[in-house]
Coordinates of C-alpha atoms in Angstrom, one line a residue:
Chain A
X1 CA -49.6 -29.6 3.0
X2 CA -50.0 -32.0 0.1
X3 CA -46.7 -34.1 -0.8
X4 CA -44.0 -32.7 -2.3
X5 CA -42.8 -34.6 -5.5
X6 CA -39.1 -35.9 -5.7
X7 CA -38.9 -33.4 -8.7
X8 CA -39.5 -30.6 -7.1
X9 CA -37.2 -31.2 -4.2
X10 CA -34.4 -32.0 -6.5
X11 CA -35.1 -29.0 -8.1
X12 CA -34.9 -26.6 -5.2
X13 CA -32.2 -28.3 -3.4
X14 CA -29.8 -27.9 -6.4
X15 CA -30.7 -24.1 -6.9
X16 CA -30.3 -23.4 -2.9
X17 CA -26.9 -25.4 -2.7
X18 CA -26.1 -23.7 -6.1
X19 CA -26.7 -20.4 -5.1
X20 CA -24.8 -20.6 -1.9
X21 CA -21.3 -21.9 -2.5
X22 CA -19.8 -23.9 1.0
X23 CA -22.5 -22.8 3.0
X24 CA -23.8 -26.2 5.4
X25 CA -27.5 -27.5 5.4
X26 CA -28.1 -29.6 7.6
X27 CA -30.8 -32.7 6.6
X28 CA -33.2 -31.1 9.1
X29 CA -33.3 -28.1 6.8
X30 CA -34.1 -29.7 4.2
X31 CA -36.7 -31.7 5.6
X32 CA -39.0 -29.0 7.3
X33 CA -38.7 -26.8 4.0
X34 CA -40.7 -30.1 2.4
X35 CA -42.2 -31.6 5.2
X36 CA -40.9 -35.1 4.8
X37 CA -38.4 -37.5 6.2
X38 CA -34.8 -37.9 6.9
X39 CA -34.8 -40.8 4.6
X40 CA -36.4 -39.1 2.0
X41 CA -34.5 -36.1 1.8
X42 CA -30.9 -38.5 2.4
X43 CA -31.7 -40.5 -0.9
X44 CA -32.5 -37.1 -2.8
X45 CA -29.0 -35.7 -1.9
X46 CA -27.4 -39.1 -3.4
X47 CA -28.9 -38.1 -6.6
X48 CA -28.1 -34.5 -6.8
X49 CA -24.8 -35.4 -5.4
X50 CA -24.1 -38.0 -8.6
X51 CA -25.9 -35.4 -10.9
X52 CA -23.3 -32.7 -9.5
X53 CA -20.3 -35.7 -10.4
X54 CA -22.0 -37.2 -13.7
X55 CA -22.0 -33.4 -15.3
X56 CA -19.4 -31.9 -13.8
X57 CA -20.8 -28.9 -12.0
X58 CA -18.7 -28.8 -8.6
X59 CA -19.0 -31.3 -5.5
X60 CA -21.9 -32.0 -3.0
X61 CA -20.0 -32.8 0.0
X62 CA -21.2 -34.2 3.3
X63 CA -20.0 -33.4 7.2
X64 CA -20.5 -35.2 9.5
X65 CA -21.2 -34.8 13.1
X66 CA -24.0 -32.7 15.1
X67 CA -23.4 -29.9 12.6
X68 CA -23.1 -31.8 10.2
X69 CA -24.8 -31.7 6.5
X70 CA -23.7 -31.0 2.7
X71 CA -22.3 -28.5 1.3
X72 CA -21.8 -27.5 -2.5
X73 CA -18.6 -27.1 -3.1
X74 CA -18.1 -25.4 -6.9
X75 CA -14.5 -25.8 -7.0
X76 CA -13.4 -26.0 -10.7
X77 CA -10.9 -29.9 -11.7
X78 CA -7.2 -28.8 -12.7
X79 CA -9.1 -29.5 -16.4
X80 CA -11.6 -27.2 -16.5
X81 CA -9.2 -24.4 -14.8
X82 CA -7.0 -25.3 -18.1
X83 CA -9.7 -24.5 -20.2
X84 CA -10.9 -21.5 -18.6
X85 CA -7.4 -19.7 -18.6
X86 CA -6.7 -21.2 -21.9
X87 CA -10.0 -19.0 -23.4
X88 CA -9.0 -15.9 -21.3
X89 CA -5.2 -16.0 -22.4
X90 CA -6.8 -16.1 -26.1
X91 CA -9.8 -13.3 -24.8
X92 CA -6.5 -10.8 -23.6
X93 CA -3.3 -11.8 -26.4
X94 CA -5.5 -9.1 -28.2
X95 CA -3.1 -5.9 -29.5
X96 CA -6.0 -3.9 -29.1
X97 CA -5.5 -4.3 -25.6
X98 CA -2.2 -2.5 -25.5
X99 CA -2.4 0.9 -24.0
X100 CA 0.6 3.5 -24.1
X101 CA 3.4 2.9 -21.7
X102 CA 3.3 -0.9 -22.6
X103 CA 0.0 -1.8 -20.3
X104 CA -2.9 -3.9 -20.9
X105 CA -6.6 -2.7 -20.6
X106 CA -8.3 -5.7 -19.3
X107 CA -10.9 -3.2 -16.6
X108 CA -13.8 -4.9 -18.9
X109 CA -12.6 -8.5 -18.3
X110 CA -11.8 -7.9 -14.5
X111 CA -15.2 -6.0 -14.2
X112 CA -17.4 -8.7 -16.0
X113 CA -19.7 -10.6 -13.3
X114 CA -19.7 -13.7 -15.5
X115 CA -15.4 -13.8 -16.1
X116 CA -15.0 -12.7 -12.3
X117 CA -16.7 -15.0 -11.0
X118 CA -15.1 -17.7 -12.8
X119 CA -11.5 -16.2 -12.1
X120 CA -12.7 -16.4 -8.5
X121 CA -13.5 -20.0 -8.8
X122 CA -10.1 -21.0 -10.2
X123 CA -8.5 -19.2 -8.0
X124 CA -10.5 -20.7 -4.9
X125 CA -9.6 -24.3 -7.0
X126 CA -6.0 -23.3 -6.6
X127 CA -6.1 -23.2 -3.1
X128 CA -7.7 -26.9 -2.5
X129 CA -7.5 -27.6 1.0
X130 CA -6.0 -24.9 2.4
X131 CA -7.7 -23.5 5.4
X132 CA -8.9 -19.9 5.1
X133 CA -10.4 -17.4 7.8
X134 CA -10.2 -14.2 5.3
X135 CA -9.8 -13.6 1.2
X136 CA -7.8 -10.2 1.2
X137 CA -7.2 -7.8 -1.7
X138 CA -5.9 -4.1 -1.8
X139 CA -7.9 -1.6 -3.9
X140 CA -8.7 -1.3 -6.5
X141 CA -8.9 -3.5 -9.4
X142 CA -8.2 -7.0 -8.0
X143 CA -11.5 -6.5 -5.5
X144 CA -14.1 -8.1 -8.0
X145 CA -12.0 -11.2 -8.2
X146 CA -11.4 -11.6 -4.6
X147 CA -15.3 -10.4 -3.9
X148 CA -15.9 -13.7 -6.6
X149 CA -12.9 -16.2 -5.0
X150 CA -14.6 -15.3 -1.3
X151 CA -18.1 -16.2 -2.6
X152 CA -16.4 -19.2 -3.9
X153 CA -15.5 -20.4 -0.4
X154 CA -17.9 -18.5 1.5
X155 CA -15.8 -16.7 4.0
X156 CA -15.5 -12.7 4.1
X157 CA -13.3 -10.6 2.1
X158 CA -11.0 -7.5 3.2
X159 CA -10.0 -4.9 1.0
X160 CA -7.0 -2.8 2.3
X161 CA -6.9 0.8 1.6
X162 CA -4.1 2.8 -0.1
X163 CA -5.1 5.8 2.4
X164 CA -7.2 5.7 5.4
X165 CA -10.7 6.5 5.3
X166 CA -12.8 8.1 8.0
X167 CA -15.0 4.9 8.0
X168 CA -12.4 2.7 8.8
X169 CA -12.4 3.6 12.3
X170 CA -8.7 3.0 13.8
X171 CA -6.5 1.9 11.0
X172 CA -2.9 0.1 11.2
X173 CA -0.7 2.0 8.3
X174 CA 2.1 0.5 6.6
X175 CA 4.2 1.7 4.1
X176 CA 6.0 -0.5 1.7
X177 CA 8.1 -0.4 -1.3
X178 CA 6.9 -1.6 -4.4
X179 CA 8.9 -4.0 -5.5
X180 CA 9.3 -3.0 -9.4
X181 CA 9.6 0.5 -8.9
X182 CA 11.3 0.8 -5.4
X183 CA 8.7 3.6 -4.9
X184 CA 7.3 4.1 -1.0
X185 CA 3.3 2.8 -0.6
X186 CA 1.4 2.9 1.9
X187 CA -1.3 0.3 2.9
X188 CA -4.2 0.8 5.5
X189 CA -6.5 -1.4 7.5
X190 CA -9.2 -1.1 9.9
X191 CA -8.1 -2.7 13.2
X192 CA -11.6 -4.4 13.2
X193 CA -11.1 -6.1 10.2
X194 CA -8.9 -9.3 11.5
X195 CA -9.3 -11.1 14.6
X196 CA -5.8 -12.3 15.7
X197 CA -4.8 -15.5 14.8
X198 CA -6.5 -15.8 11.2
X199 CA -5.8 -17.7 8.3
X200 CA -5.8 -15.0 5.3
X201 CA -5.7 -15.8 1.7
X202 CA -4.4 -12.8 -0.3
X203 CA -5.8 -12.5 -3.8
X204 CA -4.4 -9.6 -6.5
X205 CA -5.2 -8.9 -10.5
X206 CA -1.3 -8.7 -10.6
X207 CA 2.2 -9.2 -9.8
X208 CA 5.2 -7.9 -10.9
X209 CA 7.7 -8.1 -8.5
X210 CA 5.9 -9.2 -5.2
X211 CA 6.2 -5.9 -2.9
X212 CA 2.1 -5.6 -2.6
X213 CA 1.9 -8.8 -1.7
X214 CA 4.7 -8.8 0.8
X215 CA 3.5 -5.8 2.6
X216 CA 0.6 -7.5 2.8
X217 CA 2.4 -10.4 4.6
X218 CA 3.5 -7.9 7.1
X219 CA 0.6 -6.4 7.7
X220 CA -0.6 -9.4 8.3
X221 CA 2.0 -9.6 11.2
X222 CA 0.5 -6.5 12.6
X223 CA -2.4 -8.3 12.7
X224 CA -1.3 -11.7 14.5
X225 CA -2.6 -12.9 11.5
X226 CA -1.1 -15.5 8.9
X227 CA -0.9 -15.2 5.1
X228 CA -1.3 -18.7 4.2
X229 CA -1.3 -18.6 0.5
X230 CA -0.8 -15.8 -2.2
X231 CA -3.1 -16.3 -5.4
X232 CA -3.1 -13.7 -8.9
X233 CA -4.8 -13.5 -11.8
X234 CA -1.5 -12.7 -14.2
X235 CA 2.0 -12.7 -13.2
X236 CA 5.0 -11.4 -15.1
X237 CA 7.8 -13.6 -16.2
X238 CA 10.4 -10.8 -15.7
X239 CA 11.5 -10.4 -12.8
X240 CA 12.2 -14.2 -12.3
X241 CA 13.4 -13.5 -8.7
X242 CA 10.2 -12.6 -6.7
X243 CA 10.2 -10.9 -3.3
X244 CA 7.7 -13.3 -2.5
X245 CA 8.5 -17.0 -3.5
X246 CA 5.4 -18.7 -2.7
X247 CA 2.6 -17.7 -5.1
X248 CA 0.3 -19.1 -7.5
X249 CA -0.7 -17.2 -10.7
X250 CA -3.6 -18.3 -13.4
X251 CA -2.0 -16.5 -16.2
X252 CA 2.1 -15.3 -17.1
X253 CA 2.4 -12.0 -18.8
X254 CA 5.9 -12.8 -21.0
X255 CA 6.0 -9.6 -22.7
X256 CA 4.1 -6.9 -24.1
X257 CA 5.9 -5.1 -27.4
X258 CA 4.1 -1.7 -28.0
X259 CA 6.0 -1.0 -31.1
X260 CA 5.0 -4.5 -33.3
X261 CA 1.7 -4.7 -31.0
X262 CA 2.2 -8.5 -29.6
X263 CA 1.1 -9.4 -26.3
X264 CA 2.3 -12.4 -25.4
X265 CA -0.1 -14.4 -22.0
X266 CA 0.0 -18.0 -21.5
X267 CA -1.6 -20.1 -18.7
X268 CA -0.2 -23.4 -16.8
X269 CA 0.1 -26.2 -18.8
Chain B
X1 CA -25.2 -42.4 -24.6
X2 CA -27.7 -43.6 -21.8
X3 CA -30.9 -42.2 -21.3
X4 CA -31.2 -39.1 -18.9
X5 CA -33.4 -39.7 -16.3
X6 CA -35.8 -36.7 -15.6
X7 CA -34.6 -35.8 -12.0
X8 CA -30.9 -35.4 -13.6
X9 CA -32.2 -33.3 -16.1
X10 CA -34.0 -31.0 -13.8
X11 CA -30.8 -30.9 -11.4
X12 CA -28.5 -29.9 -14.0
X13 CA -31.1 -26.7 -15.8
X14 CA -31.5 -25.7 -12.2
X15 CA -27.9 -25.3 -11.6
X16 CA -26.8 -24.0 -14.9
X17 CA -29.8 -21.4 -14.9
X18 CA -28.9 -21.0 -11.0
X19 CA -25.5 -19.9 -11.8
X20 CA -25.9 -17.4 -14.5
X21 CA -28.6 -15.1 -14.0
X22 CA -30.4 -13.1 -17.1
X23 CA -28.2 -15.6 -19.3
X24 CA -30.6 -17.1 -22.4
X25 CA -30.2 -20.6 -22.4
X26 CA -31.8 -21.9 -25.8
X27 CA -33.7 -25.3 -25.9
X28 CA -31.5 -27.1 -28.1
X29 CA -28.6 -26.3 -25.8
X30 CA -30.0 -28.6 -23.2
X31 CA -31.2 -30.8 -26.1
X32 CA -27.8 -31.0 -27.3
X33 CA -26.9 -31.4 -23.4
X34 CA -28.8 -34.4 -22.9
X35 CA -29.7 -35.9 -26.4
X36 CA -33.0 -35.6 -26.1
X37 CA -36.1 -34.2 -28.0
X38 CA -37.4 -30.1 -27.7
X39 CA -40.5 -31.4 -26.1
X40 CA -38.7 -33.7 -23.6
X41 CA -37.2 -30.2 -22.8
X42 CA -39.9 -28.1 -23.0
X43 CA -42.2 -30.4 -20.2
X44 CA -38.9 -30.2 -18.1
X45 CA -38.4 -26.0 -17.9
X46 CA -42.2 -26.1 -17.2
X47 CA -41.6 -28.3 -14.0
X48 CA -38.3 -26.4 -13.1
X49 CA -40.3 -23.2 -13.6
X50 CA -43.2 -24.2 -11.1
X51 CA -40.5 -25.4 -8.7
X52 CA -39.2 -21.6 -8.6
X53 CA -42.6 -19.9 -8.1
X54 CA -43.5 -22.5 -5.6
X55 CA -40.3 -21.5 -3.7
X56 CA -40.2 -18.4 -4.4
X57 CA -36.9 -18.6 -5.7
X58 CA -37.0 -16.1 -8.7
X59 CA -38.3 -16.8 -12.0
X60 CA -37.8 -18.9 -14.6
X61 CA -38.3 -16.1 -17.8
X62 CA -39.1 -17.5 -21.6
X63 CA -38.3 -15.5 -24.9
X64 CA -39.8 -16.4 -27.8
X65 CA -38.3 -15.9 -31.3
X66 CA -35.1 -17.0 -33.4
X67 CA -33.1 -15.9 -30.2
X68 CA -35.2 -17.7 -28.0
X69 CA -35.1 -19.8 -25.0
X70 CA -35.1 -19.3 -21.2
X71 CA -33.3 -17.5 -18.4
X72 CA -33.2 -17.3 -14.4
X73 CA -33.9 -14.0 -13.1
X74 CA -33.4 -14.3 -10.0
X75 CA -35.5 -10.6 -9.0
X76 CA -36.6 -10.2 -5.1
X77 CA -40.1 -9.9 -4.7
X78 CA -41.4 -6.7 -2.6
X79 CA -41.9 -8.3 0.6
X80 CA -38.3 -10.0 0.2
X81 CA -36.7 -6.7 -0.2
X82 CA -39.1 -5.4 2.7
X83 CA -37.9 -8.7 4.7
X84 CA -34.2 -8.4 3.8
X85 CA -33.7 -4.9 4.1
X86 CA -35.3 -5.1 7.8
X87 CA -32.8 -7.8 8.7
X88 CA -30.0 -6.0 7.2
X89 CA -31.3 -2.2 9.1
X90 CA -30.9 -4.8 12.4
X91 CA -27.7 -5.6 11.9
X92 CA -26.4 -2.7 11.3
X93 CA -28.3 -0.5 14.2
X94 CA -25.7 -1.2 16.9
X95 CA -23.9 1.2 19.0
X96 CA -20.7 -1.0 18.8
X97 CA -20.8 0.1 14.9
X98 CA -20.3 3.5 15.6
X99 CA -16.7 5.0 15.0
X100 CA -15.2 8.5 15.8
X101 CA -16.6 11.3 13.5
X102 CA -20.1 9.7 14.0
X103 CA -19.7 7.6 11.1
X104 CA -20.5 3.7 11.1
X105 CA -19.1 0.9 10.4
X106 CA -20.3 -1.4 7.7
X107 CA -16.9 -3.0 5.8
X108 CA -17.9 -6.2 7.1
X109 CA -21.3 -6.2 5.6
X110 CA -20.5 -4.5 2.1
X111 CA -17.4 -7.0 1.7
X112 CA -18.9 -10.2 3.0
X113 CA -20.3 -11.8 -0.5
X114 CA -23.2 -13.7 1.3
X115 CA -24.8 -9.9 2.1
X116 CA -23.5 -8.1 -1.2
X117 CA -25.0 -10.4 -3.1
X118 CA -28.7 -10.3 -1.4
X119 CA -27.6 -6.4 -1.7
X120 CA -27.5 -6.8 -5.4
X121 CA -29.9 -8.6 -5.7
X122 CA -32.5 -6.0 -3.9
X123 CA -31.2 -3.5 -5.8
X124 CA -31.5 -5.3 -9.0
X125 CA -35.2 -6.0 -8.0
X126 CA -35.9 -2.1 -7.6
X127 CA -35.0 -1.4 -11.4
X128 CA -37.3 -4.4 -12.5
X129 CA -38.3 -3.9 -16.5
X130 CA -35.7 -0.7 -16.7
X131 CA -33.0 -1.4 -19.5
X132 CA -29.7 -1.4 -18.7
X133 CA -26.1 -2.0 -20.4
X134 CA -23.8 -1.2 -18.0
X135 CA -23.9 -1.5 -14.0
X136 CA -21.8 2.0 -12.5
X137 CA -19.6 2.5 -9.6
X138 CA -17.5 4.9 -8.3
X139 CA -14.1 3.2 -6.2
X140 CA -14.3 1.6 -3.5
X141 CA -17.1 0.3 -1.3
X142 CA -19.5 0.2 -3.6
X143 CA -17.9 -2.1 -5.5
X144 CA -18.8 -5.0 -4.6
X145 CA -22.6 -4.1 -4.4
X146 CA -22.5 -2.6 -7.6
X147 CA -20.6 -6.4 -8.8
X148 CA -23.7 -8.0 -7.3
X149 CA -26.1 -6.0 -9.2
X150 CA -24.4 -6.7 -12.2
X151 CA -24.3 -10.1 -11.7
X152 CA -27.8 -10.8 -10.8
X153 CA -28.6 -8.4 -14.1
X154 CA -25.6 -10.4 -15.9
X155 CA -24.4 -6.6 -17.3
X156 CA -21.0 -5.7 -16.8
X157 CA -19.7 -3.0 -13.7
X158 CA -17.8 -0.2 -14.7
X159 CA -15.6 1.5 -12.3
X160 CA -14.8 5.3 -12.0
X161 CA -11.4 5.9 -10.2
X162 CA -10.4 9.0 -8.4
X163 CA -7.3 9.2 -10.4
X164 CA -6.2 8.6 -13.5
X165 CA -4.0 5.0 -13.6
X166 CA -1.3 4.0 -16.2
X167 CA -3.9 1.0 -17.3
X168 CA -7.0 2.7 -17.7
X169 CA -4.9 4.2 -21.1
X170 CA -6.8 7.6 -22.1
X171 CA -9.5 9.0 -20.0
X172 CA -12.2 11.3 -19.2
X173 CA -11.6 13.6 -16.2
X174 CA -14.5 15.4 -14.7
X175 CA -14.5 17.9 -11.4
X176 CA -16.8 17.8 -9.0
X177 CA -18.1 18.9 -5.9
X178 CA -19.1 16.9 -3.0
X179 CA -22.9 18.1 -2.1
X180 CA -22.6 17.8 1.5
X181 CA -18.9 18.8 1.9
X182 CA -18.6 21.5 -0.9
X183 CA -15.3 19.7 -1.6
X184 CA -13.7 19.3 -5.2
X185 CA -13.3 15.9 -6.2
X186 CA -12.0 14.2 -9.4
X187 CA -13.4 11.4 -10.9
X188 CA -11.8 9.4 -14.0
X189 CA -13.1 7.0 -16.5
X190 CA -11.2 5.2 -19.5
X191 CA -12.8 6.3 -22.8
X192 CA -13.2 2.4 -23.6
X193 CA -15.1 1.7 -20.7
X194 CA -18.6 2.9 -21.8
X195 CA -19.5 2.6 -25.8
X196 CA -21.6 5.8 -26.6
X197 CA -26.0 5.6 -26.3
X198 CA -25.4 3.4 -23.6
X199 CA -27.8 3.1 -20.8
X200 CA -26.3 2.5 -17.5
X201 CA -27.0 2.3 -13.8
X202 CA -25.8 4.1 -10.8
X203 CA -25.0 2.1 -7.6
X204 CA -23.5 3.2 -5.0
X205 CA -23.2 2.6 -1.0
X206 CA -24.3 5.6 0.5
X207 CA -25.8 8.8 -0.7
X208 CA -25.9 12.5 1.4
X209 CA -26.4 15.1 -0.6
X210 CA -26.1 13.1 -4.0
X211 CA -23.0 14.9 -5.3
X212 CA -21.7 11.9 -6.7
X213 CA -25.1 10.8 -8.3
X214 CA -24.5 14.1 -10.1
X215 CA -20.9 13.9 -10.9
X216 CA -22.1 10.8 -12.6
X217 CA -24.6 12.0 -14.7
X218 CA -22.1 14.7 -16.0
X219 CA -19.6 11.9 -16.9
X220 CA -22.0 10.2 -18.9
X221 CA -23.2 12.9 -20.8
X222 CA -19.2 13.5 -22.0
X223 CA -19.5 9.4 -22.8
X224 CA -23.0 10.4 -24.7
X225 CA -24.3 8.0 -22.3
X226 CA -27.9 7.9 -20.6
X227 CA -28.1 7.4 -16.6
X228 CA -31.5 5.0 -16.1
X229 CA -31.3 4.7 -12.5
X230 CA -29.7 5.6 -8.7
X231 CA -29.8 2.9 -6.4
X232 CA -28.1 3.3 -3.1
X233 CA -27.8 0.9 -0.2
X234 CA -28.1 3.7 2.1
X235 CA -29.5 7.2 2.0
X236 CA -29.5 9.9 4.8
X237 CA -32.4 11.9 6.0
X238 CA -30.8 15.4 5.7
X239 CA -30.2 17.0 3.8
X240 CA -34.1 15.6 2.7
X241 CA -33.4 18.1 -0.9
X242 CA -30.4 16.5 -2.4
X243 CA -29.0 17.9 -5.2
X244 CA -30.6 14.9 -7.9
X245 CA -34.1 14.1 -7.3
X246 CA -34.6 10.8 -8.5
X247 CA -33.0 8.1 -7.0
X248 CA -34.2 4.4 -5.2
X249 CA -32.7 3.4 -1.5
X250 CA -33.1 0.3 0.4
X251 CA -32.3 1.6 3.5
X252 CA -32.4 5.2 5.1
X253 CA -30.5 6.7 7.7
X254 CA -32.1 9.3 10.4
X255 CA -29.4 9.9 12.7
X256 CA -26.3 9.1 14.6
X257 CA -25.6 10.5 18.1
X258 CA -21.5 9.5 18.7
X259 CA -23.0 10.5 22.5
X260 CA -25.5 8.7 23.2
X261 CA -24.5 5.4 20.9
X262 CA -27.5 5.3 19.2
X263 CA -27.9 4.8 15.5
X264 CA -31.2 4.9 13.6
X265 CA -31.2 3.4 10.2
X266 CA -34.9 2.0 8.5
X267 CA -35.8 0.3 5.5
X268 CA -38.7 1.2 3.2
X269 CA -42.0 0.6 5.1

């Protein structure tokens, strides 16, 4: 096999770390793919690591250890996530957006791959440090997001069901009562979709008043699992007092005024 | 501002391109990027396009014209979709899938985003050269395949509900009956969601009798839209005539006997 230029192994190291977000390679990997040594391939991930840094792209990080390796981890600086909800608060105070009864369609922004998956990485960046087993979302419209902030961190997302479905198997059922409109829910997941004592992240498109997302804390308690952070795309400002009180939101919805057409969304400054 | 050594340059187009498939990057955007000349460029996609065919790792696609410049596509090859969709058919022929009703369990490969995506992708690959606007879906587990497919075509998803919801604003209802069940179904789309002489593609996770696939292509002829293309993850056997006739699977399944735990599923040979 003739020798394989630094080039070309920066190259494909960058696009297989790229394209698999938190996912370990160990140096061994690396150096059987380009049949060279440990040395080699060590001083290669020092450049992509301060080409990563220099241009802002995420973090290559290393473990050490027997399974140890790097990692690339995408995660988005508090600055960029500024930006990013600063353009989507401009891409949805639109008053074409406003829909009877007061809503805003935002299906096409939710159901872009390119917006998605950025959501998903500020939403992923939110959650810094926190140890997760599980990203879970209820159907239906907060799925593409969660799908996007699970990528992020590679581990495996759970959608729970508003009715059970013949492929879930056995199902634990809950109902719960939404929490703006004190109306009686119920929420269904597969018995094989936890394993007890997991870490679950729950990610939503929205929150009004908290009572999906504290079903979903006990259901999670069904589970002998633990919710260990709550993250949305857009939460309202009204009401103040949550049912939930720990939660992180990209976006707050202050008030949509059908009659004079003003949407009024702003992000964390 | 320094000069940009060539390895940097070649990290950073191969994790921009990387990261948004099927999105034209222009040469004076990384010229711009890096304050350097078009031809300094130019010698640099070559490189970063032989390190993708080398690997294997998609192609590196250039458009000429006013609107020109280049783009990832990140397409399977046929013996990667062959090699994929074997792996996949192993995973998932295990009696400890099987649930009551002789239906299988597969939540944990549609929702984990490490599979969905290679999903995607091989479905992507099997409308290669087809134009498409808009990636289709119909709630809920083929979601997040049909978000992968989208992604790795960079089109948006659009999502057809089973009811009507306050934030889809007006929309277009349509009956239909389940091929294999001879049930009536309802399925919904927001009038916004599709603009009219659109071409889109169906995805979906499973396919009997094609029912769906047809309730689909009735929907978009009220949206005075065009369906391209059917691609399911999995098809069954019987009934072998289904009611619409052209359609692509990657994986097809032959039988599953709740008795004897045994579950036969196969990819394309």
């Amino acid at each position: 096999m003739k020798k394989v230029q630094k080039n070309d192994r920066i190259g494909v190291i960058t696009n297989i770390l790229t394209n698999n977000p938190n996912k370990i390679y160990t140096l061994t990997y690396f150096c059987n793919l380009f049949n060279c040594a440990k040395s080699t391939i060590s001083e290669d991930l020092d450049v992509v690591k301060d080409i990563f840094n220099n241009y802002h792209l995420g973090y290559i990080e290393t473990v050490s250890g027997a399974a140890g390796g790097v990692y690339y981890n995408p995660l988005m600086t508090d600055e960029q996530i500024k930006e990013f909800t600063k353009e989507l608060s401009q891409l949805i105070n639109s008053s074409d957006r406003i829909i009877p009864g007061g809503y805003i369609y935002m299906n096409d922004l939710l159901y872009s791959p390119e917006i998605s998956k950025k959501i998903g990485m500020a939403l992923a960046s939110l959650f810094r440090g926190v140890e997760v087993d599980y990203i879970i979302t209820i159907e239906t419209k907060g799925i593409p997001i969660a799908l996007m902030t699970a990528m992020a961190l590679n581990k495996p997302m759970v959608v729970v069901r508003n009715q059970t479905k013949l492929t879930d198997g056995t199902a634990i059922h809950l109902n719960y009562i939404s929490g703006s409109k004190h109306r009686i829910n119920t929420m269904c997941l597969s018995t094989r979709a936890i394993k007890k004592g997991s870490k679950v992240l729950f990610i939503d498109d929205f929150m009004k008043a908290g009572g999906t997302a504290k079903g979903i804390m006990e259901l999670m308690q069904e589970f002998e699992a633990q919710l260990v952070g709550i993250g949305v795309l857009m939460a309202t400002k009204v009401p103040e007092d949550k049912v939930v009180k720990d939660f992180k939101t990209l976006l707050w919805l202050d008030a949509v005024d059908e009659n004079n057409k003003v949407v009024d969304i702003y992000n964390n400054k």
